[in-house]
Amino acid sequence: MFPNQDSPMRQVMRAFGRGMSVLMPLAAMVAAITPAAGQPSAKVAVSADAVEWDEIEIDLSKGPAARSILPGPLTNGLSYSAAVRHGPPDAAVAMPGSYFGPTLRAWKGQVVTVRLTNNTGIPSVTHWHGLDVPSEVDGHPRLSIDSGATATYRLPIINRAGTYWYHPHPDMATADQVYAGLAGFFIVHDEEEAAAGLPTGQYDLPLCIQDATFDASNQRIYNPGMVPGFLGNRILVNGKADVVHSAATRVYRLRLLNGSVSRIYKLAFADSTPMMVIGTDGGLLDAPRQYPYVMLSPGERVDIWADFRDKPLGARIPLRSLAFSSNALQGSPVDIMTFSIDRPAFENRRLPARLSHIERFRLEDAVNATNPKVYAINAVGGGPGGGGMRFTLNGGLFDMMAVAPNEVARCETLEVITVTNTAGMMVVPHPIHFHGRQFQILDRTVTPTGLANWNTVKDGLVDQGWKDTFLIMPGETVRILVRHGAYPGLFMYHCHNLAHEDMGMMRNFLLTP
Ligand code: C2O
Ligand code: CU
Ligand code: CU
């Protein structure tokens, strides 16, 4: 399929002619002007040299890459690569030998300017998932640039410390490009996190979980279904299959990201190691919370305090996805990776009782407390056997510039938004994501018919802390409290099952000053 070949999904989409793909030339791309290179400032260092920089400049490119994933032939795909032009060396660090993108790292308060060159041979644009950035650099599909062009993204880092990520966002081709290998971590640090005393360095492990299917010559096959999306038959972690991570008898901070096109995971260690959650999409929780397992749908992140201190040397601890039920072929059990405890180490670090301060939003403070915005998930177009069906959000499919009256809000207001997943010919799980926002889950309700599926996942829904993506199960209604950002302009919200997104399960959201 890569990069020029048409996937079956794209052929189907063309046949349906959903929306217009308006690709603007570089000149029309609204890109902030790169400021003069910042000088290391007098800012007081907290715990690393990195904080001494006000401005970081990174050259990022995306283009064809052949990488080793399985034994045997290399796998062709697309990868990001980076060079730090100005800033500390750890502002962009490649994952050795992996197709998965370099990990970008910044401190809250810094400005990261990314000059991104598209060498993929196809139009593309990059989105900074979870970061609150101006509309012009948010990765809206209207800002796609042609291959050979460069876009400048000036990103003032105003988010709190957390595990964010970046990936392409072109209209109708996001799944293709992420599946081909385009995604990376964007980690933000701040002083509150540094004071929490969590594991750092090699004990702070970002782990991106993806799935894929390969042909006999190790090339990726993309064969999505309309309803589930794409479910691959191999699990990859940071771009590698059958990962065994050599670990010490230490505490690890695992930053888990679901970078899969469609697959939802129900994560637990195969032994008795607790799933101690310390963070979610928007950074640290107020306090650690233990779960029997953790649901992680595409786009979501969760930080785990993994304590291997009392493990015997030689122990092998699989991280698994457990069985659950859905209406969408999701939920087969599968092994994700294995931690091999092969080194003794001493550590007397304690799980902090308090991790961060979180201001709890209250429904009564929302400007629309008695009149929530309601976005229904539904479906259109299903012929006999479901062929041609596509999922809709708020009654419509994606349209490049269209904004419905209930998709407008004033900057910086607090709103309550209700998402319902109770209608349509196929009611299936969806990960719903809002660009630029970190919101709070107010509550969930589920219809009696949804209960059987819901009971298999409910104890692992981490509705704590700050979220930018949440799983909504069949029959569920989820209410969230959202404080809109300070940047006016066009943003988006969508299903992060990328096959659904590409089929139009995405809408614009307009913030007005
Ligand atoms: Cu990670 Cu618009 O998404
Ligand atoms: Cu996003
Ligand atoms: Cu969906």
Short mmCIF file of C-alpha atoms and ligand atoms in Angstrom, two decimals:
data_model
loop_
_atom_site.label_atom_id
_atom_site.label_comp_id
_atom_site.label_asym_id
_atom_site.label_seq_id
_atom_site.Cartn_x
_atom_site.Cartn_y
_atom_site.Cartn_z
CA MET A 1 0.00 0.00 0.00
CA PHE A 2 2.88 2.41 0.60
CA PRO A 3 3.24 5.04 -0.33
CA ASN A 4 1.58 5.39 -3.68
CA GLN A 5 -0.53 2.31 -3.95
CA ASP A 6 -4.22 2.56 -3.25
CA SER A 7 -5.47 0.58 -0.28
CA PRO A 8 -8.87 -1.07 -0.66
CA MET A 9 -10.17 1.31 1.98
CA ARG A 10 -9.10 4.35 0.01
CA GLN A 11 -10.63 2.96 -3.15
CA VAL A 12 -13.88 2.51 -1.26
CA MET A 13 -13.65 6.06 0.04
CA ARG A 14 -13.06 7.46 -3.42
CA ALA A 15 -16.00 5.48 -4.71
CA PHE A 16 -18.17 7.13 -2.09
CA GLY A 17 -16.63 10.50 -2.74
CA ARG A 18 -16.91 11.63 0.84
CA GLY A 19 -16.00 15.29 1.13
CA MET A 20 -13.36 17.13 -0.82
CA SER A 21 -9.71 16.85 -0.09
CA VAL A 22 -8.57 20.43 -0.42
CA LEU A 23 -4.80 20.43 -0.35
CA MET A 24 -3.42 23.89 0.08
CA PRO A 25 -0.08 24.85 -1.40
CA LEU A 26 2.76 25.64 0.94
CA ALA A 27 2.36 29.36 0.40
CA ALA A 28 -1.15 29.16 1.76
CA MET A 29 -0.16 27.14 4.76
CA VAL A 30 -0.49 29.30 7.79
CA ALA A 31 2.81 28.73 9.50
CA ALA A 32 4.29 30.86 12.20
CA ILE A 33 7.52 32.59 11.34
CA THR A 34 10.49 30.98 13.01
CA PRO A 35 11.84 33.42 15.55
CA ALA A 36 15.53 34.15 15.85
CA ALA A 37 17.34 31.37 17.61
CA GLY A 38 16.80 31.71 21.34
CA GLN A 39 19.80 31.88 23.62
CA PRO A 40 20.13 29.75 26.72
CA SER A 41 18.41 31.89 29.32
CA ALA A 42 19.08 32.59 32.92
CA LYS A 43 16.15 30.39 33.97
CA VAL A 44 17.02 28.35 37.02
CA ALA A 45 17.74 24.73 36.25
CA VAL A 46 15.41 22.32 38.01
CA SER A 47 16.99 18.96 37.40
CA ALA A 48 18.41 18.98 33.89
CA ASP A 49 20.34 21.17 31.52
CA ALA A 50 17.34 20.94 29.25
CA VAL A 51 15.39 23.59 31.12
CA GLU A 52 17.99 26.24 30.38
CA TRP A 53 16.67 26.61 26.86
CA ASP A 54 13.81 28.94 25.99
CA GLU A 55 13.69 27.99 22.35
CA ILE A 56 14.25 24.59 20.78
CA GLU A 57 14.51 24.07 17.06
CA ILE A 58 14.11 20.67 15.47
CA ASP A 59 14.31 19.64 11.86
CA LEU A 60 11.91 16.78 11.34
CA SER A 61 11.34 14.91 8.12
CA LYS A 62 9.09 12.09 7.10
CA GLY A 63 9.84 9.79 4.24
CA PRO A 64 10.27 6.21 3.04
CA ALA A 65 12.22 3.89 5.34
CA ALA A 66 12.98 0.17 5.34
CA ARG A 67 13.28 -1.23 8.85
CA SER A 68 13.75 -4.62 10.45
CA ILE A 69 10.58 -5.66 12.26
CA LEU A 70 10.44 -9.44 11.83
CA PRO A 71 13.33 -11.85 11.14
CA GLY A 72 14.08 -11.86 7.43
CA PRO A 73 13.48 -9.11 4.88
CA LEU A 74 13.20 -5.47 5.93
CA THR A 75 9.73 -3.94 6.00
CA ASN A 76 9.12 -0.93 3.79
CA GLY A 77 7.20 1.95 5.25
CA LEU A 78 7.43 5.58 6.29
CA SER A 79 9.33 7.04 9.24
CA TYR A 80 10.00 10.36 10.90
CA SER A 81 13.61 11.36 11.53
CA ALA A 82 14.89 14.37 13.45
CA ALA A 83 17.90 16.57 14.05
CA VAL A 84 18.15 19.10 16.90
CA ARG A 85 19.21 22.43 15.40
CA HIS A 86 19.10 24.39 18.62
CA GLY A 87 18.56 22.97 22.08
CA PRO A 88 19.67 20.09 24.27
CA PRO A 89 20.54 16.81 22.49
CA ASP A 90 17.67 14.98 24.19
CA ALA A 91 15.11 17.29 22.54
CA ALA A 92 14.85 14.60 19.83
CA VAL A 93 16.16 11.08 20.31
CA ALA A 94 15.69 8.33 17.73
CA MET A 95 14.53 4.84 18.67
CA PRO A 96 17.47 2.80 17.40
CA GLY A 97 16.65 0.58 14.44
CA SER A 98 12.92 1.24 14.73
CA TYR A 99 10.46 2.70 12.26
CA PHE A 100 8.84 4.45 15.20
CA GLY A 101 9.58 8.19 15.32
CA PRO A 102 12.14 9.99 17.47
CA THR A 103 11.02 10.91 20.97
CA LEU A 104 10.69 14.69 21.27
CA ARG A 105 11.14 16.14 24.74
CA ALA A 106 10.54 19.61 26.12
CA TRP A 107 9.86 21.46 29.34
CA LYS A 108 6.69 23.38 29.95
CA GLY A 109 7.39 27.02 29.06
CA GLN A 110 9.76 26.28 26.21
CA VAL A 111 8.91 27.02 22.61
CA VAL A 112 9.59 24.16 20.21
CA THR A 113 9.87 25.09 16.56
CA VAL A 114 9.64 22.09 14.27
CA ARG A 115 10.55 22.50 10.62
CA LEU A 116 8.93 19.51 9.02
CA THR A 117 9.75 18.36 5.53
CA ASN A 118 7.40 15.96 3.81
CA ASN A 119 9.31 13.46 1.67
CA THR A 120 6.64 10.78 1.70
CA GLY A 121 5.54 11.22 -1.91
CA ILE A 122 2.00 12.02 -0.73
CA PRO A 123 0.35 15.05 0.90
CA SER A 124 0.60 15.10 4.68
CA VAL A 125 0.33 17.22 7.80
CA THR A 126 1.37 16.47 11.40
CA HIS A 127 -0.72 16.82 14.55
CA TRP A 128 0.65 17.15 18.12
CA HIS A 129 -1.82 14.97 19.97
CA GLY A 130 -2.76 16.32 23.38
CA LEU A 131 -0.85 19.58 23.09
CA ASP A 132 -2.74 22.88 23.28
CA VAL A 133 -1.31 24.72 20.28
CA PRO A 134 -2.62 27.44 17.93
CA SER A 135 -5.10 26.37 15.27
CA GLU A 136 -2.59 27.12 12.47
CA VAL A 137 -0.18 24.46 13.76
CA ASP A 138 -2.71 21.92 15.05
CA GLY A 139 -2.47 19.62 12.05
CA HIS A 140 -5.93 20.20 10.56
CA PRO A 141 -6.18 18.34 7.22
CA ARG A 142 -6.68 21.66 5.39
CA LEU A 143 -3.05 22.40 6.26
CA SER A 144 -1.64 19.38 4.41
CA ILE A 145 1.43 20.10 2.32
CA ASP A 146 2.64 18.35 -0.78
CA SER A 147 5.63 16.06 -0.84
CA GLY A 148 8.83 18.09 -1.12
CA ALA A 149 7.43 20.99 0.90
CA THR A 150 8.37 22.12 4.40
CA ALA A 151 6.00 23.46 7.05
CA THR A 152 7.05 25.29 10.19
CA TYR A 153 5.23 24.50 13.42
CA ARG A 154 5.93 26.90 16.25
CA LEU A 155 4.72 25.17 19.41
CA PRO A 156 4.71 27.10 22.70
CA ILE A 157 4.57 24.33 25.30
CA ILE A 158 1.82 25.33 27.72
CA ASN A 159 0.69 21.81 28.65
CA ARG A 160 1.64 20.26 31.95
CA ALA A 161 4.10 17.35 32.07
CA GLY A 162 2.76 14.31 30.29
CA THR A 163 3.04 11.74 27.54
CA TYR A 164 1.86 13.35 24.32
CA TRP A 165 2.52 12.16 20.77
CA TYR A 166 2.63 13.27 17.15
CA HIS A 167 1.32 11.67 13.99
CA PRO A 168 0.02 12.63 10.51
CA HIS A 169 -3.51 13.95 10.06
CA PRO A 170 -4.27 14.21 6.32
CA ASP A 171 -7.86 13.85 5.18
CA MET A 172 -8.81 10.22 4.53
CA ALA A 173 -5.21 9.00 4.85
CA THR A 174 -4.34 9.19 8.54
CA ALA A 175 -4.66 5.44 9.07
CA ASP A 176 -2.50 4.71 6.02
CA GLN A 177 0.28 6.98 7.19
CA VAL A 178 0.27 6.04 10.88
CA TYR A 179 0.15 2.35 9.97
CA ALA A 180 3.07 2.86 7.58
CA GLY A 181 5.15 3.95 10.59
CA LEU A 182 4.57 7.67 11.12
CA ALA A 183 4.17 8.43 14.83
CA GLY A 184 6.37 9.39 17.77
CA PHE A 185 6.30 10.41 21.42
CA PHE A 186 6.31 14.05 22.54
CA ILE A 187 7.16 14.10 26.24
CA VAL A 188 6.68 17.22 28.31
CA HIS A 189 8.30 17.73 31.71
CA ASP A 190 7.59 20.33 34.37
CA GLU A 191 8.65 21.21 37.87
CA GLU A 192 5.65 19.62 39.56
CA GLU A 193 6.51 16.29 37.94
CA ALA A 194 10.19 16.64 38.80
CA ALA A 195 9.21 17.16 42.45
CA ALA A 196 7.13 13.95 42.49
CA GLY A 197 10.24 11.76 42.61
CA LEU A 198 9.35 9.33 39.83
CA PRO A 199 11.79 7.04 37.99
CA THR A 200 13.83 8.81 35.31
CA GLY A 201 16.34 7.95 32.59
CA GLN A 202 16.31 4.30 31.54
CA TYR A 203 13.62 3.60 34.17
CA ASP A 204 11.19 5.99 32.48
CA LEU A 205 10.04 3.94 29.49
CA PRO A 206 7.76 5.23 26.73
CA LEU A 207 6.13 2.20 25.05
CA CYS A 208 3.93 2.53 22.00
CA ILE A 209 1.70 -0.48 21.28
CA GLN A 210 0.62 -1.06 17.67
CA ASP A 211 -0.64 -4.02 15.67
CA ALA A 212 0.13 -5.05 12.12
CA THR A 213 -0.31 -7.86 9.64
CA PHE A 214 2.58 -8.93 7.42
CA ASP A 215 2.79 -10.89 4.21
CA ALA A 216 5.31 -13.67 3.57
CA SER A 217 7.99 -11.13 2.59
CA ASN A 218 7.45 -9.07 5.77
CA GLN A 219 5.51 -6.26 4.09
CA ARG A 220 2.57 -4.70 5.91
CA ILE A 221 -0.92 -5.64 4.75
CA TYR A 222 -3.73 -3.16 5.38
CA ASN A 223 -7.11 -4.85 5.19
CA PRO A 224 -9.56 -2.89 7.33
CA GLY A 225 -13.17 -3.88 7.83
CA MET A 226 -15.87 -1.23 7.82
CA VAL A 227 -17.03 -1.91 11.35
CA PRO A 228 -13.98 -2.87 13.42
CA GLY A 229 -11.48 -0.92 11.34
CA PHE A 230 -8.08 -2.58 11.06
CA LEU A 231 -7.07 -5.39 13.43
CA GLY A 232 -3.55 -6.72 12.80
CA ASN A 233 -2.37 -10.18 13.84
CA ARG A 234 1.03 -9.14 15.28
CA ILE A 235 1.71 -6.83 18.21
CA LEU A 236 4.58 -4.34 17.91
CA VAL A 237 6.05 -2.29 20.75
CA ASN A 238 8.09 0.74 19.71
CA GLY A 239 8.27 -0.79 16.26
CA LYS A 240 9.51 -4.25 17.25
CA ALA A 241 7.79 -7.64 17.43
CA ASP A 242 8.03 -10.12 20.33
CA VAL A 243 9.67 -7.54 22.58
CA VAL A 244 11.53 -8.81 25.64
CA HIS A 245 12.72 -5.89 27.74
CA SER A 246 15.66 -6.56 30.00
CA ALA A 247 14.76 -5.06 33.37
CA ALA A 248 16.27 -4.68 36.82
CA THR A 249 14.66 -5.25 40.21
CA ARG A 250 13.62 -1.60 40.21
CA VAL A 251 10.57 0.56 39.83
CA TYR A 252 9.77 1.59 36.27
CA ARG A 253 7.56 4.32 34.97
CA LEU A 254 5.88 2.83 31.90
CA ARG A 255 4.31 5.40 29.61
CA LEU A 256 1.96 3.29 27.52
CA LEU A 257 0.53 4.72 24.30
CA ASN A 258 -1.96 2.95 22.08
CA GLY A 259 -0.75 3.95 18.61
CA SER A 260 -2.80 1.27 16.85
CA VAL A 261 -5.14 2.06 13.99
CA SER A 262 -8.15 0.43 15.70
CA ARG A 263 -7.22 -2.17 18.30
CA ILE A 264 -8.31 -1.64 21.91
CA TYR A 265 -6.26 -3.23 24.70
CA LYS A 266 -7.20 -4.47 28.19
CA LEU A 267 -3.80 -4.38 29.82
CA ALA A 268 -2.54 -6.35 32.81
CA PHE A 269 0.63 -8.08 33.92
CA ALA A 270 0.41 -11.86 33.73
CA ASP A 271 1.76 -12.19 37.27
CA SER A 272 0.52 -10.34 40.34
CA THR A 273 2.29 -7.04 39.56
CA PRO A 274 -0.40 -4.40 40.16
CA MET A 275 -1.52 -1.98 37.46
CA MET A 276 -0.74 1.08 39.53
CA VAL A 277 -1.82 4.06 37.45
CA ILE A 278 0.01 7.33 38.07
CA GLY A 279 -0.89 9.26 34.92
CA THR A 280 -3.23 9.54 31.97
CA ASP A 281 -3.38 11.48 28.68
CA GLY A 282 -2.73 14.87 30.26
CA GLY A 283 -0.09 13.87 32.80
CA LEU A 284 0.04 12.79 36.43
CA LEU A 285 -3.03 11.94 38.47
CA ASP A 286 -3.50 13.67 41.80
CA ALA A 287 -2.74 10.36 43.53
CA PRO A 288 -1.88 6.81 42.37
CA ARG A 289 -4.79 4.46 41.80
CA GLN A 290 -4.67 0.69 41.37
CA TYR A 291 -6.75 -1.08 38.70
CA PRO A 292 -7.24 -4.81 38.03
CA TYR A 293 -6.52 -4.01 34.37
CA VAL A 294 -6.41 -0.87 32.24
CA MET A 295 -8.39 -0.22 29.06
CA LEU A 296 -6.34 1.63 26.43
CA SER A 297 -8.06 2.57 23.20
CA PRO A 298 -6.30 4.13 20.18
CA GLY A 299 -4.84 7.54 21.04
CA GLU A 300 -4.98 7.08 24.83
CA ARG A 301 -1.98 7.01 27.15
CA VAL A 302 -1.54 5.71 30.67
CA ASP A 303 1.46 5.89 33.02
CA ILE A 304 2.07 2.83 35.20
CA TRP A 305 4.25 2.55 38.31
CA ALA A 306 5.64 -0.94 37.64
CA ASP A 307 7.36 -2.25 40.74
CA PHE A 308 9.67 -5.17 39.96
CA ARG A 309 11.64 -4.96 43.21
CA ASP A 310 10.43 -8.20 44.75
CA LYS A 311 10.72 -10.23 41.54
CA PRO A 312 13.18 -13.13 41.52
CA LEU A 313 16.07 -12.85 39.08
CA GLY A 314 15.13 -14.78 35.97
CA ALA A 315 11.45 -13.92 36.23
CA ARG A 316 9.68 -13.26 32.96
CA ILE A 317 6.63 -11.02 33.32
CA PRO A 318 4.34 -10.76 30.31
CA LEU A 319 2.24 -7.68 29.78
CA ARG A 320 -0.99 -8.91 28.23
CA SER A 321 -4.20 -7.73 26.73
CA LEU A 322 -7.01 -9.74 28.35
CA ALA A 323 -10.21 -10.93 26.72
CA PHE A 324 -13.21 -8.60 26.64
CA SER A 325 -16.34 -8.40 24.56
CA SER A 326 -17.53 -5.71 22.19
CA ASN A 327 -19.69 -5.75 19.11
CA ALA A 328 -16.74 -5.28 16.82
CA LEU A 329 -14.41 -8.31 16.82
CA GLN A 330 -12.31 -6.49 19.41
CA GLY A 331 -11.16 -8.22 22.58
CA SER A 332 -9.15 -11.34 21.67
CA PRO A 333 -6.47 -11.94 24.30
CA VAL A 334 -2.93 -11.28 23.13
CA ASP A 335 0.57 -10.91 24.60
CA ILE A 336 2.02 -7.40 24.28
CA MET A 337 5.62 -7.77 25.52
CA THR A 338 7.68 -9.42 28.26
CA PHE A 339 9.80 -7.91 31.03
CA SER A 340 12.77 -10.15 31.75
CA ILE A 341 14.08 -9.50 35.25
CA ASP A 342 17.76 -10.16 34.79
CA ARG A 343 19.64 -7.62 36.93
CA PRO A 344 19.64 -6.95 40.63
CA ALA A 345 19.36 -3.32 41.63
CA PHE A 346 18.68 -1.61 44.90
CA GLU A 347 16.15 1.15 45.21
CA ASN A 348 14.21 2.58 48.11
CA ARG A 349 11.94 4.85 46.12
CA ARG A 350 8.40 5.00 47.52
CA LEU A 351 5.20 5.34 45.58
CA PRO A 352 4.28 8.99 46.24
CA ALA A 353 0.95 9.46 48.00
CA ARG A 354 0.41 12.73 46.12
CA LEU A 355 1.52 13.16 42.53
CA SER A 356 0.13 16.49 41.37
CA HIS A 357 -2.54 19.07 41.99
CA ILE A 358 -5.67 18.76 39.86
CA GLU A 359 -8.44 21.34 40.00
CA ARG A 360 -11.69 19.42 39.88
CA PHE A 361 -14.21 20.98 37.46
CA ARG A 362 -17.79 21.25 38.67
CA LEU A 363 -20.84 20.81 36.47
CA GLU A 364 -22.52 23.87 37.96
CA ASP A 365 -19.62 26.04 36.78
CA ALA A 366 -20.14 25.10 33.12
CA VAL A 367 -21.63 27.91 31.02
CA ASN A 368 -24.08 25.38 29.56
CA ALA A 369 -24.63 23.35 32.74
CA THR A 370 -28.33 22.91 32.02
CA ASN A 371 -27.97 22.69 28.24
CA PRO A 372 -25.14 20.30 27.34
CA LYS A 373 -23.80 20.02 23.82
CA VAL A 374 -24.90 16.54 22.74
CA TYR A 375 -22.89 14.70 20.11
CA ALA A 376 -24.50 11.46 19.02
CA ILE A 377 -22.56 8.67 17.39
CA ASN A 378 -24.61 7.13 14.63
CA ALA A 379 -24.18 5.55 11.21
CA VAL A 380 -25.28 6.28 7.67
CA GLY A 381 -25.44 4.54 4.38
CA GLY A 382 -25.50 0.86 5.26
CA GLY A 383 -26.74 -1.30 2.42
CA PRO A 384 -27.73 -4.96 2.81
CA GLY A 385 -24.99 -6.67 4.84
CA GLY A 386 -23.74 -3.32 6.11
CA GLY A 387 -21.71 -2.49 3.01
CA GLY A 388 -20.99 1.21 2.64
CA MET A 389 -21.95 2.05 6.19
CA ARG A 390 -20.00 4.85 7.81
CA PHE A 391 -20.05 6.15 11.36
CA THR A 392 -21.10 9.74 11.97
CA LEU A 393 -20.51 12.20 14.80
CA ASN A 394 -23.04 14.90 15.67
CA GLY A 395 -25.19 13.87 12.71
CA GLY A 396 -22.62 14.28 9.97
CA LEU A 397 -19.47 13.16 8.23
CA PHE A 398 -16.29 15.22 8.05
CA ASP A 399 -16.45 18.18 5.72
CA MET A 400 -13.24 20.20 5.38
CA MET A 401 -14.58 23.56 6.49
CA ALA A 402 -18.10 22.88 7.81
CA VAL A 403 -18.98 23.72 11.41
CA ALA A 404 -22.44 23.03 12.85
CA PRO A 405 -24.01 25.61 15.20
CA ASN A 406 -23.38 23.36 18.21
CA GLU A 407 -19.70 22.99 17.28
CA VAL A 408 -18.80 26.55 18.28
CA ALA A 409 -17.68 27.75 21.71
CA ARG A 410 -16.08 30.81 23.26
CA CYS A 411 -12.40 30.52 24.15
CA GLU A 412 -11.69 29.62 27.77
CA THR A 413 -15.29 28.79 28.72
CA LEU A 414 -16.06 25.64 30.70
CA GLU A 415 -18.62 23.45 28.94
CA VAL A 416 -20.30 20.13 29.51
CA ILE A 417 -20.38 17.87 26.45
CA THR A 418 -22.41 14.66 26.24
CA VAL A 419 -21.38 11.95 23.77
CA THR A 420 -23.91 9.19 23.16
CA ASN A 421 -23.23 5.79 21.61
CA THR A 422 -26.70 4.35 21.63
CA ALA A 423 -28.00 4.60 18.07
CA GLY A 424 -27.42 3.20 14.63
CA MET A 425 -27.36 -0.17 12.91
CA MET A 426 -24.00 -1.15 14.45
CA VAL A 427 -23.21 0.10 17.92
CA VAL A 428 -19.51 -0.52 18.58
CA PRO A 429 -16.73 0.94 20.76
CA HIS A 430 -15.13 4.24 19.68
CA PRO A 431 -12.22 6.23 21.13
CA ILE A 432 -13.35 9.88 21.02
CA HIS A 433 -10.68 12.58 20.91
CA PHE A 434 -10.81 16.39 21.10
CA HIS A 435 -7.85 18.34 19.72
CA GLY A 436 -6.01 20.65 22.05
CA ARG A 437 -8.10 19.93 25.11
CA GLN A 438 -7.45 18.11 28.37
CA PHE A 439 -10.85 17.51 29.91
CA GLN A 440 -12.37 15.62 32.83
CA ILE A 441 -14.79 12.72 32.61
CA LEU A 442 -17.90 13.67 34.58
CA ASP A 443 -19.78 10.38 34.40
CA ARG A 444 -20.84 7.40 32.31
CA THR A 445 -24.16 5.64 31.97
CA VAL A 446 -24.92 2.51 30.01
CA THR A 447 -28.12 1.07 28.60
CA PRO A 448 -29.28 -2.37 29.82
CA THR A 449 -28.43 -3.89 26.44
CA GLY A 450 -24.89 -2.52 26.68
CA LEU A 451 -24.20 -4.08 30.07
CA ALA A 452 -22.89 -7.46 28.95
CA ASN A 453 -20.00 -5.92 26.99
CA TRP A 454 -19.50 -3.09 29.45
CA ASN A 455 -19.03 -5.45 32.40
CA THR A 456 -15.96 -6.91 30.68
CA VAL A 457 -14.18 -3.54 30.55
CA LYS A 458 -15.69 -1.29 33.23
CA ASP A 459 -13.11 -1.88 35.96
CA GLY A 460 -10.31 -0.69 33.68
CA LEU A 461 -11.78 2.60 32.44
CA VAL A 462 -9.36 5.13 33.88
CA ASP A 463 -11.61 8.19 34.09
CA GLN A 464 -9.26 10.06 36.39
CA GLY A 465 -7.10 13.09 35.82
CA TRP A 466 -6.83 14.86 32.49
CA LYS A 467 -8.03 13.13 29.33
CA ASP A 468 -7.94 14.03 25.65
CA THR A 469 -9.32 10.70 24.39
CA PHE A 470 -11.83 8.35 25.98
CA LEU A 471 -13.29 4.99 25.10
CA ILE A 472 -17.06 4.97 24.71
CA MET A 473 -18.53 1.48 24.73
CA PRO A 474 -21.70 0.31 22.95
CA GLY A 475 -24.73 1.64 24.81
CA GLU A 476 -22.76 4.23 26.74
CA THR A 477 -23.34 7.93 27.29
CA VAL A 478 -20.30 9.84 28.55
CA ARG A 479 -20.38 13.39 29.92
CA ILE A 480 -17.18 15.41 29.98
CA LEU A 481 -16.26 18.83 31.37
CA VAL A 482 -14.07 20.79 28.97
CA ARG A 483 -12.32 24.10 29.53
CA HIS A 484 -11.82 25.47 26.02
CA GLY A 485 -8.42 26.87 25.13
CA ALA A 486 -7.20 30.42 24.64
CA TYR A 487 -6.37 30.04 20.94
CA PRO A 488 -9.28 30.87 18.64
CA GLY A 489 -9.79 29.11 15.33
CA LEU A 490 -10.65 25.79 13.81
CA PHE A 491 -9.91 22.59 15.74
CA MET A 492 -11.39 19.14 15.51
CA TYR A 493 -12.84 16.23 17.37
CA HIS A 494 -13.08 12.73 16.02
CA CYS A 495 -13.02 9.01 16.52
CA HIS A 496 -9.41 7.84 17.02
CA ASN A 497 -10.16 4.51 15.42
CA LEU A 498 -8.23 5.83 12.44
CA ALA A 499 -10.21 3.77 9.95
CA HIS A 500 -13.41 5.37 11.26
CA GLU A 501 -11.77 8.81 11.22
CA ASP A 502 -10.69 8.41 7.60
CA MET A 503 -14.22 7.33 6.68
CA GLY A 504 -15.52 10.63 8.01
CA MET A 505 -16.08 10.12 11.75
CA MET A 506 -14.54 13.53 12.40
CA ARG A 507 -15.91 17.06 12.79
CA ASN A 508 -14.62 20.61 13.03
CA PHE A 509 -14.87 22.59 16.25
CA LEU A 510 -14.58 26.38 16.16
CA LEU A 511 -13.33 28.47 19.06
CA THR A 512 -14.25 32.14 18.95
CA PRO A 513 -12.51 34.91 20.90
CU1 C2O B 1 -4.24 11.77 17.55
CU2 C2O B 1 -6.78 14.22 15.52
O1 C2O B 1 -5.56 12.91 16.53
CU CU B 2 -5.24 15.31 18.82
CU CU B 3 -15.10 5.04 15.73
#
